Amino acid sequence: MESLYEEAARLISGKKGCVALTGAGISAESGIPTFRSRGGLWEKYDPAVYASIEVFRKDPSKYWTLRGDFIRHYDDYHPNRAHQALADLEKMGLLRSVITQNIDGLHKKAGNKNVIEIHGSLRETYCLKCKREYIAPDIPEGTPPYCSCGGVLKPDTVLYGEQLPFEALSRAQEESSSCKTMLLVGTSSVTMPAASLPFLAKENNAVIIEINIEKAFRNADYFIKEKAGIALPEILRFIKDLLL
Ligand code: APR
């Protein structure tokens, strides 16, 4: 494993232009369940019911049953060593951006500045009637909660059946198709259009380094079978040695 960390460190520090694409696996060590791993959210909640915009329009209590608790305890969730390592890489000028499918806000909490949240974030919630903004964890009680104007509240996240935010998706495609190295961390690479981004990077001859506890992306150049909270700090340690 050491040699893989060293090779990853050489690529990231040597080639510049590194972009990270992250999924729920990077937040697993912060106590946030993933979606498809054993004991994942989709085992307990059918996404076609609890994460669909069509259902939200008829019965918003479903999505709020899924996400209300996280939003009301938003400040109790903290970045782990994997998030921290990516923030350090950005500060060192070795990581250009983080494209994330996660809506937990932990990359920004870790200090990353250039974060592209392609599925939105649970940090902000809006009234669908008067557009008033609410910032987690300060939202009215109730499942669903209502605004003082009587409108129902919806978190600023992308539900199934909704378009991804145009600006975020275009930036993510730009970053993917112009990076030299892509760190693919903790994603099952099944959800589109996020799962198309590593292919964009490959088309640009980028080197893909996958970090996951199980192999998910078949076209990775390097596969590091390890928890993100162990692998990323190790890679950072090798980079610091290289730059000494
Ligand atoms: N370190 C690294 N990888 C991990 C860890 C860990 N500690 N724990 C789990 N993983 C890996 C799993 O092996 C799996 O490949 O993280 C991945 C999580 O996959 P999913 O649960 O499918 O999450 P994700 O890829 O982010 O899902 C994408 O699908 O349901 C939608 O909107 C939802 O953003 C989500 C999207």
mmCIF file of C-alpha atoms and ligand atoms in Angstrom, residues 23-25 28-29 34-37 42 101-102 119 160 186-191 211-214 216 226-228, ligand 1:
data_model
loop_
_atom_site.group_PDB
_atom_site.id
_atom_site.type_symbol
_atom_site.label_atom_id
_atom_site.label_comp_id
_atom_site.label_asym_id
_atom_site.label_seq_id
_atom_site.Cartn_x
_atom_site.Cartn_y
_atom_site.Cartn_z
ATOM 1 C CA GLY A 23 -19.256 10.630 -2.686
ATOM 2 C CA ALA A 24 -20.925 9.495 0.521
ATOM 3 C CA GLY A 25 -18.008 7.201 1.416
ATOM 4 C CA ALA A 28 -18.901 7.661 6.413
ATOM 5 C CA GLU A 29 -16.164 8.228 9.027
ATOM 6 C CA THR A 34 -23.866 6.099 2.758
ATOM 7 C CA PHE A 35 -26.694 5.223 0.368
ATOM 8 C CA ARG A 36 -25.898 1.825 -1.116
ATOM 9 C CA SER A 37 -23.418 0.170 1.270
ATOM 10 C CA TRP A 42 -31.625 3.306 0.535
ATOM 11 C CA GLN A 101 -22.184 14.591 -4.671
ATOM 12 C CA ASN A 102 -22.541 15.073 -0.900
ATOM 13 C CA HIS A 119 -26.440 17.842 -5.677
ATOM 14 C CA TYR A 160 -34.701 12.465 -8.112
ATOM 15 C CA GLY A 186 -15.902 7.089 -1.742
ATOM 16 C CA THR A 187 -18.413 6.894 -4.572
ATOM 17 C CA SER A 188 -20.121 3.860 -6.128
ATOM 18 C CA SER A 189 -19.972 5.711 -9.496
ATOM 19 C CA VAL A 190 -23.526 4.708 -10.446
ATOM 20 C CA THR A 191 -25.485 7.967 -10.262
ATOM 21 C CA ILE A 211 -9.909 5.474 -3.054
ATOM 22 C CA ASN A 212 -12.673 3.187 -1.845
ATOM 23 C CA ILE A 213 -13.131 0.229 0.485
ATOM 24 C CA GLU A 214 -14.287 -1.704 -2.582
ATOM 25 C CA ALA A 216 -16.333 0.817 -7.992
ATOM 26 C CA GLU A 226 -8.710 1.648 1.961
ATOM 27 C CA LYS A 227 -10.882 3.985 4.033
ATOM 28 C CA ALA A 228 -10.606 7.591 2.844
HETATM 29 N N1 APR B 1 -13.818 5.304 2.650
HETATM 30 C C1 APR B 1 -13.887 5.199 1.282
HETATM 31 N N2 APR B 1 -14.968 4.692 0.617
HETATM 32 C C2 APR B 1 -16.010 4.263 1.371
HETATM 33 C C3 APR B 1 -16.000 4.317 2.795
HETATM 34 C C4 APR B 1 -14.831 4.867 3.429
HETATM 35 N N3 APR B 1 -14.736 4.977 4.760
HETATM 36 N N4 APR B 1 -17.187 3.806 3.260
HETATM 37 C C5 APR B 1 -17.912 3.453 2.153
HETATM 38 N N5 APR B 1 -17.206 3.731 1.026
HETATM 39 C C6 APR B 1 -17.625 3.576 -0.378
HETATM 40 C C7 APR B 1 -18.537 2.389 -0.683
HETATM 41 O O1 APR B 1 -17.766 1.227 -0.975
HETATM 42 C C8 APR B 1 -19.304 2.873 -1.912
HETATM 43 O O2 APR B 1 -18.610 2.572 -3.120
HETATM 44 O O3 APR B 1 -18.410 4.718 -0.693
HETATM 45 C C9 APR B 1 -19.325 4.401 -1.739
HETATM 46 C C10 APR B 1 -20.677 4.997 -1.365
HETATM 47 O O4 APR B 1 -21.533 4.775 -2.446
HETATM 48 P P1 APR B 1 -23.052 5.283 -2.407
HETATM 49 O O5 APR B 1 -23.654 4.942 -1.118
HETATM 50 O O6 APR B 1 -23.686 4.774 -3.655
HETATM 51 O O7 APR B 1 -22.898 6.877 -2.443
HETATM 52 P P2 APR B 1 -22.598 7.839 -3.681
HETATM 53 O O8 APR B 1 -21.698 7.203 -4.668
HETATM 54 O O9 APR B 1 -22.152 9.122 -3.106
HETATM 55 O O10 APR B 1 -24.059 8.027 -4.311
HETATM 56 C C11 APR B 1 -24.207 8.939 -5.339
HETATM 57 O O11 APR B 1 -26.571 8.685 -5.423
HETATM 58 O O12 APR B 1 -28.431 8.243 -4.247
HETATM 59 C C12 APR B 1 -27.767 9.241 -4.880
HETATM 60 O O13 APR B 1 -27.907 11.561 -4.431
HETATM 61 C C13 APR B 1 -27.383 10.369 -3.936
HETATM 62 O O14 APR B 1 -25.335 11.689 -4.018
HETATM 63 C C14 APR B 1 -25.856 10.381 -4.006
HETATM 64 C C15 APR B 1 -25.549 9.644 -5.287
#
